[in-house]
């Protein structure tokens, strides 16, 4: 029993360490982090919520971004991006809507779903990794 509990605690500690690595990476790219590990009821969690400015058609757009962080060892069978499956995307989408409603953010505000993958020592920021899933 203690072994299983320790595995779970270790998994959380490892996950937290990689989320911190992703957070530092995003900060170095100029994002404005507004929330870490946002939980919405029993639906789920979003690792990092932030604003990211991008130029589109000559205009600066401030995106509200919902980001999942995925880590995989180099020898993992499933890549980090593949680990964010349809079910996970649907949960992230529900939690994002919960965040928007809870914080009275206009539903027409530009939003984006990103994934930061950490494969070994490589960090990859995938902007607009997926669309909202109902």
JSON list of C-alpha atoms in Angstrom, two decimals, residues 20-117:
[
{"chain": "A", "resi": 20, "resn": "UNK", "atom": "CA", "xyz": [7.52, 24.22, -13.59]},
{"chain": "A", "resi": 21, "resn": "UNK", "atom": "CA", "xyz": [9.97, 23.66, -16.45]},
{"chain": "A", "resi": 22, "resn": "UNK", "atom": "CA", "xyz": [7.20, 24.42, -18.96]},
{"chain": "A", "resi": 23, "resn": "UNK", "atom": "CA", "xyz": [6.15, 27.50, -16.97]},
{"chain": "A", "resi": 24, "resn": "UNK", "atom": "CA", "xyz": [9.71, 28.85, -17.00]},
{"chain": "A", "resi": 25, "resn": "UNK", "atom": "CA", "xyz": [9.93, 28.19, -20.74]},
{"chain": "A", "resi": 26, "resn": "UNK", "atom": "CA", "xyz": [6.66, 30.03, -21.42]},
{"chain": "A", "resi": 27, "resn": "UNK", "atom": "CA", "xyz": [7.71, 32.96, -19.25]},
{"chain": "A", "resi": 28, "resn": "UNK", "atom": "CA", "xyz": [10.95, 33.19, -21.24]},
{"chain": "A", "resi": 29, "resn": "UNK", "atom": "CA", "xyz": [8.78, 33.53, -24.36]},
{"chain": "A", "resi": 30, "resn": "UNK", "atom": "CA", "xyz": [6.90, 36.49, -22.91]},
{"chain": "A", "resi": 31, "resn": "UNK", "atom": "CA", "xyz": [3.55, 35.04, -21.87]},
{"chain": "A", "resi": 32, "resn": "UNK", "atom": "CA", "xyz": [1.61, 36.44, -18.90]},
{"chain": "A", "resi": 33, "resn": "UNK", "atom": "CA", "xyz": [0.70, 33.51, -16.66]},
{"chain": "A", "resi": 34, "resn": "UNK", "atom": "CA", "xyz": [-2.56, 34.01, -14.81]},
{"chain": "A", "resi": 35, "resn": "UNK", "atom": "CA", "xyz": [-3.23, 30.61, -13.24]},
{"chain": "A", "resi": 36, "resn": "UNK", "atom": "CA", "xyz": [-1.43, 27.33, -12.55]},
{"chain": "A", "resi": 37, "resn": "UNK", "atom": "CA", "xyz": [-3.16, 24.00, -11.98]},
{"chain": "A", "resi": 38, "resn": "UNK", "atom": "CA", "xyz": [-6.70, 25.34, -12.31]},
{"chain": "A", "resi": 39, "resn": "UNK", "atom": "CA", "xyz": [-9.28, 22.79, -11.11]},
{"chain": "A", "resi": 40, "resn": "UNK", "atom": "CA", "xyz": [-12.93, 23.04, -12.09]},
{"chain": "A", "resi": 41, "resn": "UNK", "atom": "CA", "xyz": [-15.27, 21.00, -9.91]},
{"chain": "A", "resi": 42, "resn": "UNK", "atom": "CA", "xyz": [-14.90, 17.29, -10.67]},
{"chain": "A", "resi": 43, "resn": "UNK", "atom": "CA", "xyz": [-14.36, 17.89, -14.39]},
{"chain": "A", "resi": 44, "resn": "UNK", "atom": "CA", "xyz": [-10.59, 18.22, -14.45]},
{"chain": "A", "resi": 45, "resn": "UNK", "atom": "CA", "xyz": [-7.58, 20.49, -14.42]},
{"chain": "A", "resi": 46, "resn": "UNK", "atom": "CA", "xyz": [-5.66, 22.75, -16.76]},
{"chain": "A", "resi": 47, "resn": "UNK", "atom": "CA", "xyz": [-1.93, 22.93, -16.09]},
{"chain": "A", "resi": 48, "resn": "UNK", "atom": "CA", "xyz": [-1.24, 26.53, -17.13]},
{"chain": "A", "resi": 49, "resn": "UNK", "atom": "CA", "xyz": [-3.53, 29.40, -18.15]},
{"chain": "A", "resi": 50, "resn": "UNK", "atom": "CA", "xyz": [-1.91, 32.48, -19.66]},
{"chain": "A", "resi": 51, "resn": "UNK", "atom": "CA", "xyz": [-2.20, 35.38, -22.06]},
{"chain": "A", "resi": 52, "resn": "UNK", "atom": "CA", "xyz": [-0.08, 35.34, -25.20]},
{"chain": "A", "resi": 53, "resn": "UNK", "atom": "CA", "xyz": [0.19, 38.21, -27.66]},
{"chain": "A", "resi": 54, "resn": "UNK", "atom": "CA", "xyz": [0.43, 37.44, -31.37]},
{"chain": "A", "resi": 55, "resn": "UNK", "atom": "CA", "xyz": [0.33, 39.55, -34.48]},
{"chain": "A", "resi": 56, "resn": "UNK", "atom": "CA", "xyz": [-2.37, 38.56, -36.94]},
{"chain": "A", "resi": 57, "resn": "UNK", "atom": "CA", "xyz": [-2.91, 40.55, -40.09]},
{"chain": "A", "resi": 58, "resn": "UNK", "atom": "CA", "xyz": [-0.93, 43.45, -38.65]},
{"chain": "A", "resi": 59, "resn": "UNK", "atom": "CA", "xyz": [-3.00, 43.54, -35.45]},
{"chain": "A", "resi": 60, "resn": "UNK", "atom": "CA", "xyz": [-1.88, 42.50, -31.99]},
{"chain": "A", "resi": 61, "resn": "UNK", "atom": "CA", "xyz": [-4.20, 39.83, -30.59]},
{"chain": "A", "resi": 62, "resn": "UNK", "atom": "CA", "xyz": [-4.15, 38.89, -26.90]},
{"chain": "A", "resi": 63, "resn": "UNK", "atom": "CA", "xyz": [-5.07, 35.21, -26.65]},
{"chain": "A", "resi": 64, "resn": "UNK", "atom": "CA", "xyz": [-6.33, 33.55, -23.51]},
{"chain": "A", "resi": 65, "resn": "UNK", "atom": "CA", "xyz": [-4.49, 30.23, -23.62]},
{"chain": "A", "resi": 66, "resn": "UNK", "atom": "CA", "xyz": [-5.20, 26.94, -21.91]},
{"chain": "A", "resi": 67, "resn": "UNK", "atom": "CA", "xyz": [-2.15, 24.72, -21.85]},
{"chain": "A", "resi": 68, "resn": "UNK", "atom": "CA", "xyz": [-1.61, 21.04, -21.13]},
{"chain": "A", "resi": 69, "resn": "UNK", "atom": "CA", "xyz": [1.94, 20.00, -20.24]},
{"chain": "A", "resi": 70, "resn": "UNK", "atom": "CA", "xyz": [3.03, 16.51, -21.24]},
{"chain": "A", "resi": 71, "resn": "UNK", "atom": "CA", "xyz": [6.32, 14.83, -20.44]},
{"chain": "A", "resi": 72, "resn": "UNK", "atom": "CA", "xyz": [7.65, 11.64, -21.92]},
{"chain": "A", "resi": 73, "resn": "UNK", "atom": "CA", "xyz": [10.95, 9.88, -21.55]},
{"chain": "A", "resi": 74, "resn": "UNK", "atom": "CA", "xyz": [12.91, 9.39, -24.77]},
{"chain": "A", "resi": 75, "resn": "UNK", "atom": "CA", "xyz": [11.98, 5.70, -24.88]},
{"chain": "A", "resi": 76, "resn": "UNK", "atom": "CA", "xyz": [8.23, 6.16, -24.39]},
{"chain": "A", "resi": 77, "resn": "UNK", "atom": "CA", "xyz": [5.97, 4.30, -26.83]},
{"chain": "A", "resi": 78, "resn": "UNK", "atom": "CA", "xyz": [3.45, 7.14, -27.00]},
{"chain": "A", "resi": 79, "resn": "UNK", "atom": "CA", "xyz": [4.60, 10.67, -27.75]},
{"chain": "A", "resi": 80, "resn": "UNK", "atom": "CA", "xyz": [3.61, 13.51, -25.45]},
{"chain": "A", "resi": 81, "resn": "UNK", "atom": "CA", "xyz": [1.28, 15.02, -28.06]},
{"chain": "A", "resi": 82, "resn": "UNK", "atom": "CA", "xyz": [-0.46, 11.66, -28.62]},
{"chain": "A", "resi": 83, "resn": "UNK", "atom": "CA", "xyz": [-1.09, 11.44, -24.87]},
{"chain": "A", "resi": 84, "resn": "UNK", "atom": "CA", "xyz": [-3.55, 14.36, -25.16]},
{"chain": "A", "resi": 85, "resn": "UNK", "atom": "CA", "xyz": [-6.30, 12.22, -26.62]},
{"chain": "A", "resi": 86, "resn": "UNK", "atom": "CA", "xyz": [-9.91, 13.12, -27.47]},
{"chain": "A", "resi": 87, "resn": "UNK", "atom": "CA", "xyz": [-11.15, 12.49, -23.92]},
{"chain": "A", "resi": 88, "resn": "UNK", "atom": "CA", "xyz": [-8.41, 14.71, -22.45]},
{"chain": "A", "resi": 89, "resn": "UNK", "atom": "CA", "xyz": [-9.12, 17.46, -25.00]},
{"chain": "A", "resi": 90, "resn": "UNK", "atom": "CA", "xyz": [-12.81, 17.32, -24.16]},
{"chain": "A", "resi": 91, "resn": "UNK", "atom": "CA", "xyz": [-12.07, 17.66, -20.43]},
{"chain": "A", "resi": 92, "resn": "UNK", "atom": "CA", "xyz": [-9.68, 20.56, -21.04]},
{"chain": "A", "resi": 93, "resn": "UNK", "atom": "CA", "xyz": [-12.37, 22.25, -23.14]},
{"chain": "A", "resi": 94, "resn": "UNK", "atom": "CA", "xyz": [-14.96, 21.88, -20.36]},
{"chain": "A", "resi": 95, "resn": "UNK", "atom": "CA", "xyz": [-12.56, 23.22, -17.73]},
{"chain": "A", "resi": 96, "resn": "UNK", "atom": "CA", "xyz": [-11.67, 26.16, -20.01]},
{"chain": "A", "resi": 97, "resn": "UNK", "atom": "CA", "xyz": [-15.33, 27.12, -20.36]},
{"chain": "A", "resi": 98, "resn": "UNK", "atom": "CA", "xyz": [-15.70, 26.82, -16.59]},
{"chain": "A", "resi": 99, "resn": "UNK", "atom": "CA", "xyz": [-12.75, 29.19, -16.13]},
{"chain": "A", "resi": 100, "resn": "UNK", "atom": "CA", "xyz": [-14.14, 31.70, -18.62]},
{"chain": "A", "resi": 101, "resn": "UNK", "atom": "CA", "xyz": [-17.57, 31.71, -16.96]},
{"chain": "A", "resi": 102, "resn": "UNK", "atom": "CA", "xyz": [-16.18, 31.80, -13.42]},
{"chain": "A", "resi": 103, "resn": "UNK", "atom": "CA", "xyz": [-13.99, 34.81, -14.26]},
{"chain": "A", "resi": 104, "resn": "UNK", "atom": "CA", "xyz": [-16.66, 36.65, -16.32]},
{"chain": "A", "resi": 105, "resn": "UNK", "atom": "CA", "xyz": [-14.53, 36.64, -19.47]},
{"chain": "A", "resi": 106, "resn": "UNK", "atom": "CA", "xyz": [-16.36, 37.43, -22.70]},
{"chain": "A", "resi": 107, "resn": "UNK", "atom": "CA", "xyz": [-16.92, 34.20, -24.65]},
{"chain": "A", "resi": 108, "resn": "UNK", "atom": "CA", "xyz": [-15.86, 36.05, -27.81]},
{"chain": "A", "resi": 109, "resn": "UNK", "atom": "CA", "xyz": [-12.39, 36.76, -26.37]},
{"chain": "A", "resi": 110, "resn": "UNK", "atom": "CA", "xyz": [-9.76, 35.06, -28.57]},
{"chain": "A", "resi": 111, "resn": "UNK", "atom": "CA", "xyz": [-8.85, 31.72, -26.99]},
{"chain": "A", "resi": 112, "resn": "UNK", "atom": "CA", "xyz": [-6.38, 29.01, -27.82]},
{"chain": "A", "resi": 113, "resn": "UNK", "atom": "CA", "xyz": [-5.56, 25.49, -26.67]},
{"chain": "A", "resi": 114, "resn": "UNK", "atom": "CA", "xyz": [-1.82, 24.83, -26.51]},
{"chain": "A", "resi": 115, "resn": "UNK", "atom": "CA", "xyz": [0.32, 21.89, -25.52]},
{"chain": "A", "resi": 116, "resn": "UNK", "atom": "CA", "xyz": [3.86, 22.05, -24.20]},
{"chain": "A", "resi": 117, "resn": "UNK", "atom": "CA", "xyz": [5.62, 18.76, -24.73]}
]
